[in-house]
mmCIF file of C-alpha atoms in Angstrom:
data_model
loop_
_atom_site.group_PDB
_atom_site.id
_atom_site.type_symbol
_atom_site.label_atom_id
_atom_site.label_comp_id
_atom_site.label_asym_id
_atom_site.label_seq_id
_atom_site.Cartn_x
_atom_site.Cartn_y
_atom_site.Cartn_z
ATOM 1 C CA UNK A 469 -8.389 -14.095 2.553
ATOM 2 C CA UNK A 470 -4.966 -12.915 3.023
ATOM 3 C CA UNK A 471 -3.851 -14.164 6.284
ATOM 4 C CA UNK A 472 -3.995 -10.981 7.952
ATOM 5 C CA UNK A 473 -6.764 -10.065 10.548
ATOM 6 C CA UNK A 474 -7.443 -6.600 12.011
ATOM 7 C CA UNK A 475 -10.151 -5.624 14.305
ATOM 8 C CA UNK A 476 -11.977 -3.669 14.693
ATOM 9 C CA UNK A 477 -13.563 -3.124 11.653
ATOM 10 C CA UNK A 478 -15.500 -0.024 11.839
ATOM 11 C CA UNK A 479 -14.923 2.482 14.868
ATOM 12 C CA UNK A 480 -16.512 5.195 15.787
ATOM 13 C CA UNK A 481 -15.274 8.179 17.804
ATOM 14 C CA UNK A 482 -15.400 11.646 18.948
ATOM 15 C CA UNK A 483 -12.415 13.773 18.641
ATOM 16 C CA UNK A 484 -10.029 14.064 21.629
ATOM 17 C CA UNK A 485 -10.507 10.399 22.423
ATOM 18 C CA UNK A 486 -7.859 7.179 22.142
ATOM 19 C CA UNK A 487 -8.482 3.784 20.150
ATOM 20 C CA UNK A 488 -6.418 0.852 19.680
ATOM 21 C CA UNK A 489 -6.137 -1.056 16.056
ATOM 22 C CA UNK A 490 -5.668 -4.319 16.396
ATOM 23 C CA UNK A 491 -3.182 -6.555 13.529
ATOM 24 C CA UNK A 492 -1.951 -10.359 13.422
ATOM 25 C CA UNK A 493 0.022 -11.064 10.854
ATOM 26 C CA UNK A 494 -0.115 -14.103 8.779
ATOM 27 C CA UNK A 495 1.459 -16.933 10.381
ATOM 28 C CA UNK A 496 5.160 -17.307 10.114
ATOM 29 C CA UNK A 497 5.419 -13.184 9.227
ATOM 30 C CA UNK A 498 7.911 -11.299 11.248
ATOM 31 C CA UNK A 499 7.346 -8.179 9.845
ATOM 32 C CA UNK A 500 3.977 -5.594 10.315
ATOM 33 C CA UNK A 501 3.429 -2.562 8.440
ATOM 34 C CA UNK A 502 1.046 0.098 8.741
ATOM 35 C CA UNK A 503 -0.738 2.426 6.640
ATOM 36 C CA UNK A 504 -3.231 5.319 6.522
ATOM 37 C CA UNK A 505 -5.398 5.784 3.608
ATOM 38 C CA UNK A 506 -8.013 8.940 3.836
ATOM 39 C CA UNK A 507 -11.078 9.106 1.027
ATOM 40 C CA UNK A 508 -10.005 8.695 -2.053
ATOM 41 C CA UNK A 509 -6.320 9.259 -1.164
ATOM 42 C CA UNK A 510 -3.195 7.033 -1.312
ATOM 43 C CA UNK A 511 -1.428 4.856 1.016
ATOM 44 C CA UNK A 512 0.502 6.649 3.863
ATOM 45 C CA UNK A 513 3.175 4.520 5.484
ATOM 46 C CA UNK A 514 3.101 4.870 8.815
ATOM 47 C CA UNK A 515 5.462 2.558 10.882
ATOM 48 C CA UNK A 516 7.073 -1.065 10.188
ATOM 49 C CA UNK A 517 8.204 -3.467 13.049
ATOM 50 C CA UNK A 518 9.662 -6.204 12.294
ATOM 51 C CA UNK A 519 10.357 -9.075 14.844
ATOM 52 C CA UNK A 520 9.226 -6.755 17.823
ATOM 53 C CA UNK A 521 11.650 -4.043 16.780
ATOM 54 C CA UNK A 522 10.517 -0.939 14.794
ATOM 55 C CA UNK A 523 12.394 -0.877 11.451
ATOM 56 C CA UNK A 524 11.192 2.022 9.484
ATOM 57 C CA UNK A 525 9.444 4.982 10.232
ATOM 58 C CA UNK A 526 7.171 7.358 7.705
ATOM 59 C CA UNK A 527 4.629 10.271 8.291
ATOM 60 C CA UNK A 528 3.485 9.211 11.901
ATOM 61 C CA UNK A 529 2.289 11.941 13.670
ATOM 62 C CA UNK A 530 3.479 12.623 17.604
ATOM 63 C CA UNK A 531 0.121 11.938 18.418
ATOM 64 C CA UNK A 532 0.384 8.488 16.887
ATOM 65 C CA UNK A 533 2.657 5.042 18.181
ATOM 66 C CA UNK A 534 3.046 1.269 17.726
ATOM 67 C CA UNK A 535 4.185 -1.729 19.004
ATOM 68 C CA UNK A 536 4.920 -4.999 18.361
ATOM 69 C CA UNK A 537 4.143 -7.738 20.756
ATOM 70 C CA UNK A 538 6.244 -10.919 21.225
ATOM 71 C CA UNK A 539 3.927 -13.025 19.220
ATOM 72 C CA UNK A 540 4.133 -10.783 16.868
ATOM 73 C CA UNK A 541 0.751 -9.687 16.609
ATOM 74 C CA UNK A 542 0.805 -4.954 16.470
ATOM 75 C CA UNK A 543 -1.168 -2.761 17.876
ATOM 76 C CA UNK A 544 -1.527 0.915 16.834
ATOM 77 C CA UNK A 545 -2.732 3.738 19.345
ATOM 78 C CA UNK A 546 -4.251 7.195 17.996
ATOM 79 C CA UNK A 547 -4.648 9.648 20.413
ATOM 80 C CA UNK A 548 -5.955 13.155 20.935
ATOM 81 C CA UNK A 549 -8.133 12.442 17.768
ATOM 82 C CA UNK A 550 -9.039 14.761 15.348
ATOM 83 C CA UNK A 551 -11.658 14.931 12.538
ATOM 84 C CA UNK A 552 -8.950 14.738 9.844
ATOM 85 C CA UNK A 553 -7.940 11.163 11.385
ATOM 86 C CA UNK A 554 -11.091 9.752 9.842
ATOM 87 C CA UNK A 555 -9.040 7.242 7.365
ATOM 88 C CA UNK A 556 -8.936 3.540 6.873
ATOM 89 C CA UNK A 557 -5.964 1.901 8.623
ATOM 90 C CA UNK A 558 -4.236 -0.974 7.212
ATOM 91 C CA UNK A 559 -2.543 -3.142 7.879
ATOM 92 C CA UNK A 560 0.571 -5.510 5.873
ATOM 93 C CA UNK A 561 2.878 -8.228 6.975
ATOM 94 C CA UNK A 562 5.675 -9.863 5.022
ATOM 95 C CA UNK A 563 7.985 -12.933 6.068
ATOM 96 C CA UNK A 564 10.751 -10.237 6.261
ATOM 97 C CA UNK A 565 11.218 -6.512 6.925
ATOM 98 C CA UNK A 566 12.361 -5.914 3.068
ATOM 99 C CA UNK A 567 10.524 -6.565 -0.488
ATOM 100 C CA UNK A 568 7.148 -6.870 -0.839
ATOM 101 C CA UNK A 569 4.029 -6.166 1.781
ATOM 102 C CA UNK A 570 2.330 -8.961 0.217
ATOM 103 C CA UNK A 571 -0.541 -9.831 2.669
ATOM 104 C CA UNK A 572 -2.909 -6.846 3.425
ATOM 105 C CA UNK A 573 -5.303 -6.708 6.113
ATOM 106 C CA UNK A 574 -8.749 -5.919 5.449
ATOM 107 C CA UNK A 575 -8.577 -3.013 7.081
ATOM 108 C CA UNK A 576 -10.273 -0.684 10.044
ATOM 109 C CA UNK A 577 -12.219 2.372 9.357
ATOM 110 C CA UNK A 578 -12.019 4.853 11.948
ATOM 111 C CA UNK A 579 -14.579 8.288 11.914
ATOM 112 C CA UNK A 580 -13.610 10.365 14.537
ATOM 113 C CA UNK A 581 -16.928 12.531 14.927
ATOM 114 C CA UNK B 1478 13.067 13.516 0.145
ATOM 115 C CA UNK B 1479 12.807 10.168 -1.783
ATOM 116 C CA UNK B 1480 9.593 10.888 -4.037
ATOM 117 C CA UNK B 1481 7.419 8.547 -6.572
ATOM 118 C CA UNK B 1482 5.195 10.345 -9.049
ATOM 119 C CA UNK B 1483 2.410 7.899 -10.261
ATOM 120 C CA UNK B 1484 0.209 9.301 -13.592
ATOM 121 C CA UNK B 1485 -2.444 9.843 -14.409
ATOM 122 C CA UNK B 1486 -4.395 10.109 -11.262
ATOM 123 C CA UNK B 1487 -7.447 8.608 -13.205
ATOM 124 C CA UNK B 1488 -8.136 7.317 -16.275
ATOM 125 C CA UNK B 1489 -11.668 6.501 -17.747
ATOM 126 C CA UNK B 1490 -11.174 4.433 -20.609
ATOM 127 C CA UNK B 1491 -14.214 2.661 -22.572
ATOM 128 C CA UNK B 1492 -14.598 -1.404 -22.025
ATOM 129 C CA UNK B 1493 -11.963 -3.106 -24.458
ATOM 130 C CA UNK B 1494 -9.279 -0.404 -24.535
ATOM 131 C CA UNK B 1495 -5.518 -0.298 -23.396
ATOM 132 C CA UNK B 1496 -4.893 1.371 -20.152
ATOM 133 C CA UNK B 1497 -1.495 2.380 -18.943
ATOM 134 C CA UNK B 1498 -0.309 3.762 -15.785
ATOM 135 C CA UNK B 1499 3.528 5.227 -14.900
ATOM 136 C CA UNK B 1500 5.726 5.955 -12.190
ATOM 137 C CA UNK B 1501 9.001 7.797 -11.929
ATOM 138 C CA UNK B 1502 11.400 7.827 -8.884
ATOM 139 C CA UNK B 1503 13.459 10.650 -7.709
ATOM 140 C CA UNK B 1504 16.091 8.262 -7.436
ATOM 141 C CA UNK B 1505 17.425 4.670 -8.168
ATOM 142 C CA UNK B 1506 15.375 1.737 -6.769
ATOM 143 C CA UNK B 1507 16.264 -1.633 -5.837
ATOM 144 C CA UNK B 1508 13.097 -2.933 -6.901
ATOM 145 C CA UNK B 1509 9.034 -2.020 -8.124
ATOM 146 C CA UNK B 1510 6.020 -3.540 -7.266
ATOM 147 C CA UNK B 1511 2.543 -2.691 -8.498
ATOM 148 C CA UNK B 1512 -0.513 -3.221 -6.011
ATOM 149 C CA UNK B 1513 -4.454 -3.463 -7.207
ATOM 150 C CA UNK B 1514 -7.329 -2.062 -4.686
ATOM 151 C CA UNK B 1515 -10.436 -2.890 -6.078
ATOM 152 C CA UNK B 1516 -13.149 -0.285 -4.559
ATOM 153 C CA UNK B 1517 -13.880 -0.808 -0.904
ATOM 154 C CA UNK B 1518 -10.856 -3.202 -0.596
ATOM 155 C CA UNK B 1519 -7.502 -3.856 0.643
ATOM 156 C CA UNK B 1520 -4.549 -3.686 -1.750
ATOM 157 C CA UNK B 1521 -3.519 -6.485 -3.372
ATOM 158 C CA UNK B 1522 0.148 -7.287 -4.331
ATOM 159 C CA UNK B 1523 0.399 -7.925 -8.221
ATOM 160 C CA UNK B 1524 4.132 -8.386 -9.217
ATOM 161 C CA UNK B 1525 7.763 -7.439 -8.278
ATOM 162 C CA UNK B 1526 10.136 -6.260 -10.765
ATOM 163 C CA UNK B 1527 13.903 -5.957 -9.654
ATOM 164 C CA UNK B 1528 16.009 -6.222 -12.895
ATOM 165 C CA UNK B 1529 16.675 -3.331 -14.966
ATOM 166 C CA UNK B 1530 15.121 -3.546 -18.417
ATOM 167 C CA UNK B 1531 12.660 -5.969 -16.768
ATOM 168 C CA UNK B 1532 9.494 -6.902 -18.364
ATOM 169 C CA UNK B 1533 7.016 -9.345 -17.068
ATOM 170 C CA UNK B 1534 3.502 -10.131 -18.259
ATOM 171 C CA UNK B 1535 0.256 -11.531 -16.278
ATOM 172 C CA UNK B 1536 -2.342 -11.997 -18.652
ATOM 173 C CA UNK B 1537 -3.198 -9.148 -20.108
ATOM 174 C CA UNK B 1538 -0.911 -7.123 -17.989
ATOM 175 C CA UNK B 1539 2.323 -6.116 -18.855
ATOM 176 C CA UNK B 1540 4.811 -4.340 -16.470
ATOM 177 C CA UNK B 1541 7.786 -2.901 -16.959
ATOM 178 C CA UNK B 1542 10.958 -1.593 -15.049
ATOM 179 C CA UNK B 1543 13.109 0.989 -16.728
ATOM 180 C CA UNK B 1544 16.769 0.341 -17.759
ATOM 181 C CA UNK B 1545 17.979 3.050 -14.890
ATOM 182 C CA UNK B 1546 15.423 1.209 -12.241
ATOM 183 C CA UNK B 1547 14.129 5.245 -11.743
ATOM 184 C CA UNK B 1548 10.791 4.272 -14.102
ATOM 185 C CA UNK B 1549 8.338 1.559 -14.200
ATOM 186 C CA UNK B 1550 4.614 1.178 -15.993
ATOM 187 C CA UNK B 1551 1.966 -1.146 -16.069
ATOM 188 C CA UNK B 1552 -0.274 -1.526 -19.229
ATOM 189 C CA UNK B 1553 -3.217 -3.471 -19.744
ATOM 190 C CA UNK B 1554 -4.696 -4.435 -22.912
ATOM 191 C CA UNK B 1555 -8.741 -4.776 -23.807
ATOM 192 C CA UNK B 1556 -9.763 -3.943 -20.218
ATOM 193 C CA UNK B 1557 -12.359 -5.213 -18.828
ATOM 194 C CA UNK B 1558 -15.309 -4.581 -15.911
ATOM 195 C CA UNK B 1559 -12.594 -6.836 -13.934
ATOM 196 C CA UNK B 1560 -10.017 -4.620 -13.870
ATOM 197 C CA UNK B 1561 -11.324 -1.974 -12.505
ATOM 198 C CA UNK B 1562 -9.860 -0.211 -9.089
ATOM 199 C CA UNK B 1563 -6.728 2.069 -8.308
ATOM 200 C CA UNK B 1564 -3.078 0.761 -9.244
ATOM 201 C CA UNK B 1565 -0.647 1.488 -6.738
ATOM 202 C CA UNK B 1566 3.181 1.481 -7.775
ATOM 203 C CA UNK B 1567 5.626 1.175 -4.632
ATOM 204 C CA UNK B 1568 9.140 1.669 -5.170
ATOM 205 C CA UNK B 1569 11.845 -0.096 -2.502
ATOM 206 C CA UNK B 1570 14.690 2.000 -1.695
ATOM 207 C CA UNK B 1571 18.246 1.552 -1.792
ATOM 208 C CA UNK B 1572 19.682 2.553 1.266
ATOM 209 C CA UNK B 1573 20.290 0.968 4.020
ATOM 210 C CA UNK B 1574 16.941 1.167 5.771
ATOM 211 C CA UNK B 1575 14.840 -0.502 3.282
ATOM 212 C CA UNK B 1576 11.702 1.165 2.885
ATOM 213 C CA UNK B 1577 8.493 1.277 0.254
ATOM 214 C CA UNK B 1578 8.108 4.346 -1.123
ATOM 215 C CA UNK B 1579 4.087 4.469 -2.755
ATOM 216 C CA UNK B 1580 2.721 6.280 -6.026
ATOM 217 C CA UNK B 1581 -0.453 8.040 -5.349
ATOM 218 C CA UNK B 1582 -2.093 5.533 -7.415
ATOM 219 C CA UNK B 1583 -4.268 5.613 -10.805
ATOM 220 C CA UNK B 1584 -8.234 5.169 -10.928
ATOM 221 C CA UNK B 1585 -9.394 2.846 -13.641
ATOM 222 C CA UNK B 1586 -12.595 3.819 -14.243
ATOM 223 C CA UNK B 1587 -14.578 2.017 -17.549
ATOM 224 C CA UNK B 1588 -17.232 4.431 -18.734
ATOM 225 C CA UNK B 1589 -20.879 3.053 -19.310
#
């Protein structure tokens, strides 16, 4: 058990629709990193905040955002959903914003039907 | 832009052979660090390497960071059932915005 929680851990959804991942960090982390794996594929960065501010961005689509929360806890929205969203999303935290994203989240699989 | 090349993308290997895995960075990194998924799981940090030249060993795993911090591999000797999953490289940038820049990873799979 890393320290990380995400929920949910399976969702299901049409295309066109909007969900909300869920991440706390592990206690005491300031920073939260996301990522986007599809089947098989590697691991997409998406967006890192770290102490409420957003500190690095990668390959997020428009259609994608992120926040931070003041207890530190992240939430990521997907919108307009399309089939090629289906992916795992995870989740990292680290007690900084630099070196390693040592804690990973177990993870939430979204199918977008 | 800033690019890491991880190879092979798989590499089936019978139980008790050496597996090795490399990465090479467009450009100059402050650090490495090698991740291990196992199948259906999250990744899992396995080491940091920031020195150049550095080698560091965990068992039967031996990484290394080249002497221009642009290369980095990770070999494992006599591999077992344990080891298998995809090994991610991630290389940290040196600019001022710190970020992880990920490998594509490489399969270990151990043929029957």
């Amino acid at each position: 058990d890393s320290g990380v929680t995400q929920t949910p851990k399976h969702l299901i959804t049409a295309t066109g629709q909007r969900v909300t991942l869920r991440c706390s960090p592990r206690s005491g982390d300031l920073s939260v990193y996301w990522y986007q794996q599809s089947l098989d594929q590697g691991l997409q960065f998406l967006i890192q905040y770290y102490n409420g501010e957003e500190r690095a961005k990668g390959n997020i689509l428009e259609r994608f955002s992120a926040q931070q929360f003041p207890d530190l806890h992240s939430e990521l929205n997907l919108s307009s959903l399309e089939l090629g969203d289906s992916a795992l999303y995870f989740c990292a935290s680290s007690a900084t914003g630099t070196g390693p994203n040592k804690y990973f989240g177990p993870g939430t699989r979204l199918t977008v039907t | 832009g800033q690019q890491v090349m991880q190879i092979p993308q798989y590499q089936h290997v019978q139980e008790g052979e050496d597996f090795t895995t490399y990465c090479n960075s467009s450009t100059t990194l402050s650090n490495i660090q090698w991740y291990k998924q196992r199948p259906g799981g999250h990744p899992v940090f396995l080491i940091q390497l920031v020195k150049s030249g550095e080698v560091k060993k965990q068992k039967r795993l031996t990484f290394q960071f080249g002497e221009a911090k642009k290369n980095s591999s990770l070999h494992i000797t006599a591999t077992q059932t344990t080891d298998v999953g995809t090994y991610f490289c991630a290389g940290g940038t040196m600019d001022s915005n710190y970020q992880l820049i990920w490998g594509a990873g490489t399969k270990l799979i151990i043929k029957p």
